[in-house]
PDB file of C-alpha atoms in Angstrom:
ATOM      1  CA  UNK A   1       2.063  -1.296  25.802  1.00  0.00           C
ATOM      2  CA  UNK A   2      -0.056   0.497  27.863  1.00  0.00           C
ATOM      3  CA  UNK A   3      -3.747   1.598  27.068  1.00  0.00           C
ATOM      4  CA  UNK A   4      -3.449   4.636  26.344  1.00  0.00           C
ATOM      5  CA  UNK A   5       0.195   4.394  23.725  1.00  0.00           C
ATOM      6  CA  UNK A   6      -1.836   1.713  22.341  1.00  0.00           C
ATOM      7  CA  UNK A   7      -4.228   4.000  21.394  1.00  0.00           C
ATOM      8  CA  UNK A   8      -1.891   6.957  20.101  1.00  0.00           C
ATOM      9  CA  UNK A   9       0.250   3.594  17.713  1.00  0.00           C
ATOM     10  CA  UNK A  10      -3.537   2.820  16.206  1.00  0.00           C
ATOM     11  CA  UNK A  11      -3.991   6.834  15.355  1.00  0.00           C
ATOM     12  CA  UNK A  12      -0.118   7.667  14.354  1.00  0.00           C
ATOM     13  CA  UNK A  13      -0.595   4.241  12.293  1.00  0.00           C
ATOM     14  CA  UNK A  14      -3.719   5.150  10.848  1.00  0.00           C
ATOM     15  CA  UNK A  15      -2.459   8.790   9.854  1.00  0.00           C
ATOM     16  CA  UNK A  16       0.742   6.925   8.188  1.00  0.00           C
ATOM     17  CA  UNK A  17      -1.252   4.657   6.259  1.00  0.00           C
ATOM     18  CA  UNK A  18      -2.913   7.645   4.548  1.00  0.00           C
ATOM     19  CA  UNK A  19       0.052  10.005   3.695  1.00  0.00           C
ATOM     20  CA  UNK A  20       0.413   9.952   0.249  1.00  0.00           C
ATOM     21  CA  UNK A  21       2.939   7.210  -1.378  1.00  0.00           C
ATOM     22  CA  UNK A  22       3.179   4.444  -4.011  1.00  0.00           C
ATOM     23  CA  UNK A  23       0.586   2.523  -2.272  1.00  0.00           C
ATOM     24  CA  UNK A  24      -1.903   5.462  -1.971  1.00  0.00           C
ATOM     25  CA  UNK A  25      -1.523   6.235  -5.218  1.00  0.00           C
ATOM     26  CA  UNK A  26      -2.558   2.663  -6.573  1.00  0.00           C
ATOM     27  CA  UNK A  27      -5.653   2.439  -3.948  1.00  0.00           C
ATOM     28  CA  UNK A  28      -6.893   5.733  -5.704  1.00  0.00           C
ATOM     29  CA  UNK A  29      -5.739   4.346  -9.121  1.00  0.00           C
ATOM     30  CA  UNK A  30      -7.587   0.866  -8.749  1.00  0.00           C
ATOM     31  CA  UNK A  31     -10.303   2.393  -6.726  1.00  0.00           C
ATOM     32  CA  UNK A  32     -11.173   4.675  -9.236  1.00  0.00           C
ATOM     33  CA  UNK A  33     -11.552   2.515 -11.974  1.00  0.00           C
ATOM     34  CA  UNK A  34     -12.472  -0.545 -10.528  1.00  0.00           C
ATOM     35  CA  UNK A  35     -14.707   0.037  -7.251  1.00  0.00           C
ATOM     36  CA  UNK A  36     -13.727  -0.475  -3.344  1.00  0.00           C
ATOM     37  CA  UNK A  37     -14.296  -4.120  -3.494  1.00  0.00           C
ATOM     38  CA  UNK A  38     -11.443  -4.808  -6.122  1.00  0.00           C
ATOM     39  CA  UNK A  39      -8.995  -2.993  -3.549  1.00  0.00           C
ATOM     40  CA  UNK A  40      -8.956  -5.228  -0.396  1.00  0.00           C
ATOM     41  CA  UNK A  41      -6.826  -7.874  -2.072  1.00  0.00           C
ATOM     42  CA  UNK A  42      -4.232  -5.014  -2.994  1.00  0.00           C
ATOM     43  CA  UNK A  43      -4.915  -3.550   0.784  1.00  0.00           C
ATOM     44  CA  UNK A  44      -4.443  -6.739   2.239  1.00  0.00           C
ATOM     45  CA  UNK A  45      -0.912  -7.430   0.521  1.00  0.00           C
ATOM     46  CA  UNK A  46       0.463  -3.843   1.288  1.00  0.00           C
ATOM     47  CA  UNK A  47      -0.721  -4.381   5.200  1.00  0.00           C
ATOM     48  CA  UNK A  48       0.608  -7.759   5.164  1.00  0.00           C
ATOM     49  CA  UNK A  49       3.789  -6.401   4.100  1.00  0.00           C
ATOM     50  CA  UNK A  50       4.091  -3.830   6.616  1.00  0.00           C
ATOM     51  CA  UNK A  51       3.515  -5.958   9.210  1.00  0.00           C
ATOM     52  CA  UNK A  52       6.161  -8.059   7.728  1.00  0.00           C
ATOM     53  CA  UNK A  53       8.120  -4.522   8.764  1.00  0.00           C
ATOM     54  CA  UNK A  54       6.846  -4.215  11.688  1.00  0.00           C
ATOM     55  CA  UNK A  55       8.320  -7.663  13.248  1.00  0.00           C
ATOM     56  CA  UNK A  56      10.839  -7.183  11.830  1.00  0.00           C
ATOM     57  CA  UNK A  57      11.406  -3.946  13.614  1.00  0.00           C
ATOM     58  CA  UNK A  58      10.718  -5.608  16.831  1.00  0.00           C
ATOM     59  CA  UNK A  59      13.019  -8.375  16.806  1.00  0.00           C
ATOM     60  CA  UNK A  60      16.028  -5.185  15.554  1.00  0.00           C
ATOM     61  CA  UNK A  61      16.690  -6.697  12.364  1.00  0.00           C
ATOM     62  CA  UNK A  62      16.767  -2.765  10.659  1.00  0.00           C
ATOM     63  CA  UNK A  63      20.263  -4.364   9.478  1.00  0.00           C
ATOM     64  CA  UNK A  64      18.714  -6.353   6.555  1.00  0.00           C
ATOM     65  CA  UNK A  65      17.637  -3.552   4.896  1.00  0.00           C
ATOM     66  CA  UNK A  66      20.858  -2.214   4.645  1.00  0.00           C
ATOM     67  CA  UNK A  67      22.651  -6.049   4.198  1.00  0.00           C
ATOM     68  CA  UNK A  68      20.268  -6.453   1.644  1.00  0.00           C
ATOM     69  CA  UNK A  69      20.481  -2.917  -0.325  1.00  0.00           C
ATOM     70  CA  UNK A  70      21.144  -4.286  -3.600  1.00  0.00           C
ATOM     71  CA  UNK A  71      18.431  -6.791  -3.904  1.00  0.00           C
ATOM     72  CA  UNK A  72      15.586  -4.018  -2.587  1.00  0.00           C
ATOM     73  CA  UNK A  73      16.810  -1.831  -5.274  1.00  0.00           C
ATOM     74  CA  UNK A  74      16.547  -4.379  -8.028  1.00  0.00           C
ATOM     75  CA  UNK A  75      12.856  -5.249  -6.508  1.00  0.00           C
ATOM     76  CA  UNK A  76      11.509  -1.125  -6.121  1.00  0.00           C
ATOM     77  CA  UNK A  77      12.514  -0.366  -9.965  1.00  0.00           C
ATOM     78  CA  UNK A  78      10.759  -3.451 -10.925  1.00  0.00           C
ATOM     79  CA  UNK A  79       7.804  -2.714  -8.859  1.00  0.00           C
ATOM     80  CA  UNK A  80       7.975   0.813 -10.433  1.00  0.00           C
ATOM     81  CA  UNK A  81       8.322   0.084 -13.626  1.00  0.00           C
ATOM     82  CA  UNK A  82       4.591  -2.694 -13.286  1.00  0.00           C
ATOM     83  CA  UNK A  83       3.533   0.610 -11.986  1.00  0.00           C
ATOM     84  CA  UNK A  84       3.994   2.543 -14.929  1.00  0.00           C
ATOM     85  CA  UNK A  85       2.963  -0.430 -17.137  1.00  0.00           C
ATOM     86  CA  UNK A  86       0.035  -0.536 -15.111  1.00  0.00           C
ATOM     87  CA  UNK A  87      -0.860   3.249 -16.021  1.00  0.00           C
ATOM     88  CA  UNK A  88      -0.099   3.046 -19.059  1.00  0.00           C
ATOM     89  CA  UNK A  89      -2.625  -0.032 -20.008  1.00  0.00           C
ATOM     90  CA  UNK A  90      -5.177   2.005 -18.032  1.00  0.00           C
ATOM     91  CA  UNK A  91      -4.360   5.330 -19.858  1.00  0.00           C
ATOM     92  CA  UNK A  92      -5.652   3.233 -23.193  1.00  0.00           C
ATOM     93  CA  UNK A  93      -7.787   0.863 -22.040  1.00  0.00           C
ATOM     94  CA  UNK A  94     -11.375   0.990 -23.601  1.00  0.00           C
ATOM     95  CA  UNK A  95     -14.276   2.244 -21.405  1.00  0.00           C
ATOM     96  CA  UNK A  96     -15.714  -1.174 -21.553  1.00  0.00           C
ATOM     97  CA  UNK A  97     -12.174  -2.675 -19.667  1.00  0.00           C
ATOM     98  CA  UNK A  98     -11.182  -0.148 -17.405  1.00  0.00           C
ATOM     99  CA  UNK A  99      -9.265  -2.260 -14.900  1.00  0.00           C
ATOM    100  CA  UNK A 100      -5.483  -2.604 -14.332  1.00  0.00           C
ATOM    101  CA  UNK A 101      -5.035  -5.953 -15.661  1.00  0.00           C
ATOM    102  CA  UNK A 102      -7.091  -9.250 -16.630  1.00  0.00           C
ATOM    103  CA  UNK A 103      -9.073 -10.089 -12.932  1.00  0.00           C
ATOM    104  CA  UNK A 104     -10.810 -12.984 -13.121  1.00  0.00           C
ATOM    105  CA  UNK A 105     -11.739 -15.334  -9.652  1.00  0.00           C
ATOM    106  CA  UNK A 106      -9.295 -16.190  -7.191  1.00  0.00           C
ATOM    107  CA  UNK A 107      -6.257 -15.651 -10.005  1.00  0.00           C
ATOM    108  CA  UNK A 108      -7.103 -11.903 -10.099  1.00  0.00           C
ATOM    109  CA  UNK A 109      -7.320 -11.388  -6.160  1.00  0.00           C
ATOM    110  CA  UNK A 110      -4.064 -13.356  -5.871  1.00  0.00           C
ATOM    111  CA  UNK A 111      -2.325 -10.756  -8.416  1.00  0.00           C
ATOM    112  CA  UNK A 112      -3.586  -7.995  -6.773  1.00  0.00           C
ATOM    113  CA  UNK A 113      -2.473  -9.335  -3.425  1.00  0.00           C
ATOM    114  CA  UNK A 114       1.223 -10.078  -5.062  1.00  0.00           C
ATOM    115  CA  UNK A 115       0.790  -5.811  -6.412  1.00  0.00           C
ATOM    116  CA  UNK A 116       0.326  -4.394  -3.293  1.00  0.00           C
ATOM    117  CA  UNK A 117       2.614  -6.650  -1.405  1.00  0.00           C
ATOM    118  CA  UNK A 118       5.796  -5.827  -3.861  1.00  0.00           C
ATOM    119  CA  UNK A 119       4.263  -1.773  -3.637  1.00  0.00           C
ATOM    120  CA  UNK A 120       5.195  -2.169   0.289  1.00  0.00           C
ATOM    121  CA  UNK A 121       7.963  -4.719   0.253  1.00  0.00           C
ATOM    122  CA  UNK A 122       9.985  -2.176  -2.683  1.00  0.00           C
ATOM    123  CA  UNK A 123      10.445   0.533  -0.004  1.00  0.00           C
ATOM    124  CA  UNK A 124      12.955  -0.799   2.910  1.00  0.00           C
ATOM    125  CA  UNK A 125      13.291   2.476   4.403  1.00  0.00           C
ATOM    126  CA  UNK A 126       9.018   1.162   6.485  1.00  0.00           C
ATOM    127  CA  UNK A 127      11.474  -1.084   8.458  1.00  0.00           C
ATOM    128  CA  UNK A 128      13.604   2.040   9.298  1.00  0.00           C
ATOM    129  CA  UNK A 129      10.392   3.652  10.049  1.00  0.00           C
ATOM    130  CA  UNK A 130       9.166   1.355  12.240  1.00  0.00           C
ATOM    131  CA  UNK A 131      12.303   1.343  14.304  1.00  0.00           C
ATOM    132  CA  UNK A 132      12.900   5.046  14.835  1.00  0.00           C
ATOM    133  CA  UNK A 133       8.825   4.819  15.944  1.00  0.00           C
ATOM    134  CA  UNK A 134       7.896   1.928  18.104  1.00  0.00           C
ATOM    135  CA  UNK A 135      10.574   3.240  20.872  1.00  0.00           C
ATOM    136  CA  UNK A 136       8.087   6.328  21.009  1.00  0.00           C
ATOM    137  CA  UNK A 137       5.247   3.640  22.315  1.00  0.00           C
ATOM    138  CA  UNK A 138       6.848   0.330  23.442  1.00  0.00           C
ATOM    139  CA  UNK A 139      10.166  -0.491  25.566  1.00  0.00           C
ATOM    140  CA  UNK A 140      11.457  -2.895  22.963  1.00  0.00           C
ATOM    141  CA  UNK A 141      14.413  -3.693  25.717  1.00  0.00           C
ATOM    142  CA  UNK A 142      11.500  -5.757  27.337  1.00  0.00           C
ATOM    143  CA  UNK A 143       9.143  -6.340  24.526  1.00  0.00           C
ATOM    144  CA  UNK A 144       7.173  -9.804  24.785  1.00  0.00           C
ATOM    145  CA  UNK A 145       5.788 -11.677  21.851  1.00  0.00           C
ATOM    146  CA  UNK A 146       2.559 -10.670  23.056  1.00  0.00           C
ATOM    147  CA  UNK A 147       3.562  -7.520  22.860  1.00  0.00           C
ATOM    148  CA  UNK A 148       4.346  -7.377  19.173  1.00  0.00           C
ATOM    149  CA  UNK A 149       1.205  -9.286  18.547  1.00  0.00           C
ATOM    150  CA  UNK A 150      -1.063  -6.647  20.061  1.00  0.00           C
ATOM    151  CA  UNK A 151       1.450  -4.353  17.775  1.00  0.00           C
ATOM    152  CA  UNK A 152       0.515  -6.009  14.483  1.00  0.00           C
ATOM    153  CA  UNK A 153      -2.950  -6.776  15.024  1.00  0.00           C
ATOM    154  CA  UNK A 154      -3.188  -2.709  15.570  1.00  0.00           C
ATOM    155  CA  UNK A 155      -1.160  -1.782  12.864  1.00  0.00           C
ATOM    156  CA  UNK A 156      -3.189  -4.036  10.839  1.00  0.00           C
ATOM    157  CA  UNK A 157      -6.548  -2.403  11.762  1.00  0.00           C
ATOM    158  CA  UNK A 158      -5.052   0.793  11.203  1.00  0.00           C
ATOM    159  CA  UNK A 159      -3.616  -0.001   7.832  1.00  0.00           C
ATOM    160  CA  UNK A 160      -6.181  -1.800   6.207  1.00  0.00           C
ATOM    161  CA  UNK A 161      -8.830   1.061   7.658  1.00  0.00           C
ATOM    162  CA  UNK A 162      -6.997   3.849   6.570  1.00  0.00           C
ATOM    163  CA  UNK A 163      -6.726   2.216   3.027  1.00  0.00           C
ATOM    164  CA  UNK A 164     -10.051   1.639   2.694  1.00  0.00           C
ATOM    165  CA  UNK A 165     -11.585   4.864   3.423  1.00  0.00           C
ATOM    166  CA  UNK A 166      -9.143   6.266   0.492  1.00  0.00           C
ATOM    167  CA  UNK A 167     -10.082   3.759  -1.716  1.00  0.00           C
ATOM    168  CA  UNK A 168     -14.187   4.161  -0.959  1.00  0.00           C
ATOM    169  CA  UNK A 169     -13.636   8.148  -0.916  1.00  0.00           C
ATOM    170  CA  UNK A 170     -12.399   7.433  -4.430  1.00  0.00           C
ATOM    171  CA  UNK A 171     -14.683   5.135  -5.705  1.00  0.00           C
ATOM    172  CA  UNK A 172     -17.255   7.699  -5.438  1.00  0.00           C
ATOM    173  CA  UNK A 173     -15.258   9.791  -8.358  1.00  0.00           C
ATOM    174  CA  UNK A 174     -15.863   6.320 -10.230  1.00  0.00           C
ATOM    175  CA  UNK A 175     -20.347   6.204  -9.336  1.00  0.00           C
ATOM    176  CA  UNK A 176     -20.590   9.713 -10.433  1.00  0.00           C
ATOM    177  CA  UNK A 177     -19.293   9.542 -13.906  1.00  0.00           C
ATOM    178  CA  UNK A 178     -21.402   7.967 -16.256  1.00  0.00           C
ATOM    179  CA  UNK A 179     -20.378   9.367 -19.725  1.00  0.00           C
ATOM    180  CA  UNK A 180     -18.427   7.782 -22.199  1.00  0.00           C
ATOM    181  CA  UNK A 181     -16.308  11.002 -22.236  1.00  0.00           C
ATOM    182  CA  UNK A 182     -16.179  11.304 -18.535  1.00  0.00           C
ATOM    183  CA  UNK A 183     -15.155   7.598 -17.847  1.00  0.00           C
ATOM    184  CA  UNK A 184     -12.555   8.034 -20.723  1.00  0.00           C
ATOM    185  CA  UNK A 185     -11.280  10.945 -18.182  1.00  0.00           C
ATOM    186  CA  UNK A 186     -11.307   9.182 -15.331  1.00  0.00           C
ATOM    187  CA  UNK A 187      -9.427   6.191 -16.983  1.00  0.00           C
ATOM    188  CA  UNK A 188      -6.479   8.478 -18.286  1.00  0.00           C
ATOM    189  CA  UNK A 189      -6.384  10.363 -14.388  1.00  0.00           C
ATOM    190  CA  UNK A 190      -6.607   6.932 -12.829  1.00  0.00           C
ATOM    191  CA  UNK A 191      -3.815   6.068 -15.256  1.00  0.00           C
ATOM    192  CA  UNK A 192      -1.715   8.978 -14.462  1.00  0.00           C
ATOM    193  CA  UNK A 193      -1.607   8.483 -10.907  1.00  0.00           C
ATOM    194  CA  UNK A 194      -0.725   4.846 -11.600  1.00  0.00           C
ATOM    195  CA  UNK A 195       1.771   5.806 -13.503  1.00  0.00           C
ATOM    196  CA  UNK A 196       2.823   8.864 -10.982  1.00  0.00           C
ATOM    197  CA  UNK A 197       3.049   6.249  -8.453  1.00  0.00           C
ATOM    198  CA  UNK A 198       5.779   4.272 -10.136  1.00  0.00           C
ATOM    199  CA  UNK A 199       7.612   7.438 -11.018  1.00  0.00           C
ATOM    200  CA  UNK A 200       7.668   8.537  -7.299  1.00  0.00           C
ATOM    201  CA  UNK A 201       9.103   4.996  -6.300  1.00  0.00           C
ATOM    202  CA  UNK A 202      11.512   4.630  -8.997  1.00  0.00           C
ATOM    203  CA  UNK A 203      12.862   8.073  -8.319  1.00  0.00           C
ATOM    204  CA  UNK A 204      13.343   9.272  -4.669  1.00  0.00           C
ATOM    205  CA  UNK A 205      15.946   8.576  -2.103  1.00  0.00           C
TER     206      UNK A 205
END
């Protein structure tokens, strides 16, 4: 990977990990109710699970998504369907315990790491993705395991940037409302993006 397609994989990374999807959707969700800082566990497992992807991609084994069809299906409507729990506890939960779910200490952060990597790991088609895009940047005929290290540590930079800028732009939404009334809003909208976010990935192709 030369200079210069390394930089172009960090931007068309970057602009991926910001097109709207289940894992947008619960950054702006969490985000919203919760602050920036309660959203780099859930970053870290989506970006973790991309990169997961991402080898995979690399060393052309695109075939285990397809070998392995049944058992991703079974694992996106179950991460859709934690989704739509997850928006509907937030939909009702009181002002004073607007958060997705109980967070307490290391227990929380390792929950929200497990949310965000099932969010990522649910959708097979990233590894598909990955392969129709790296040829663009990358001869993977002669690609070195260096190689695919300076690939993930990229991707993972873009990623994990692109997720946090979404989740701080919506945190802001979160600072500005200080009303009862207004936080009650902004619990039902985080809720219904939550819950939007499971509908998307239990229902497209």
């Amino acid at each position: 990977m030369t200079l210069e397609s390394g930089i172009t994989f960090f931007l068309a990374i970057f602009i991926f990990s910001i097109t709207p999807g289940p894992g947008v959707f619960a950054i702006l969700a969490r985000s919203m109710t919760k602050g920036v800082r309660a959203c780099v566990a859930l970053s870290l497992g989506m970006v973790l699970s991309d990169i997961i992807y991402l080898v995979m991609a690399c060393y052309g084994l695109a075939a285990i998504a397809s070998t392995w069809e049944t058992a991703f299906l079974v694992i996106r409507y179950a991460g859709a369907a934690y989704l739509m729990y997850l928006g509907w506890k937030m939909w009702f939960s009181p002002v004073a315990d607007s958060s997705l779910e109980s967070e307490g200490g290391s227990k929380g952060e390792i929950a929200s790491f497990i949310q965000g990597f099932m969010i990522s790991a649910s959708n097979p088609k990233v590894i598909l993705f990955y392969v129709a895009f790296l040829p663009t940047f990358m001869d993977l005929t002669v690609l070195s395991g260096a190689d695919i290290v300076l690939a993930s540590f990229l991707a993972f930079i873009a990623l994990f940037l692109g997720l946090t800028i979404i989740s701080i732009g919506a945190s802001q939404a979160r600072r500005l409302m200080k009303s009862e009334r207004s936080m009650k809003s902004l619990n039902k909208t985080a809720g219904g993006i939550m819950a939007s976010a499971g509908a998307f990935l239990a229902l497209k192709s």
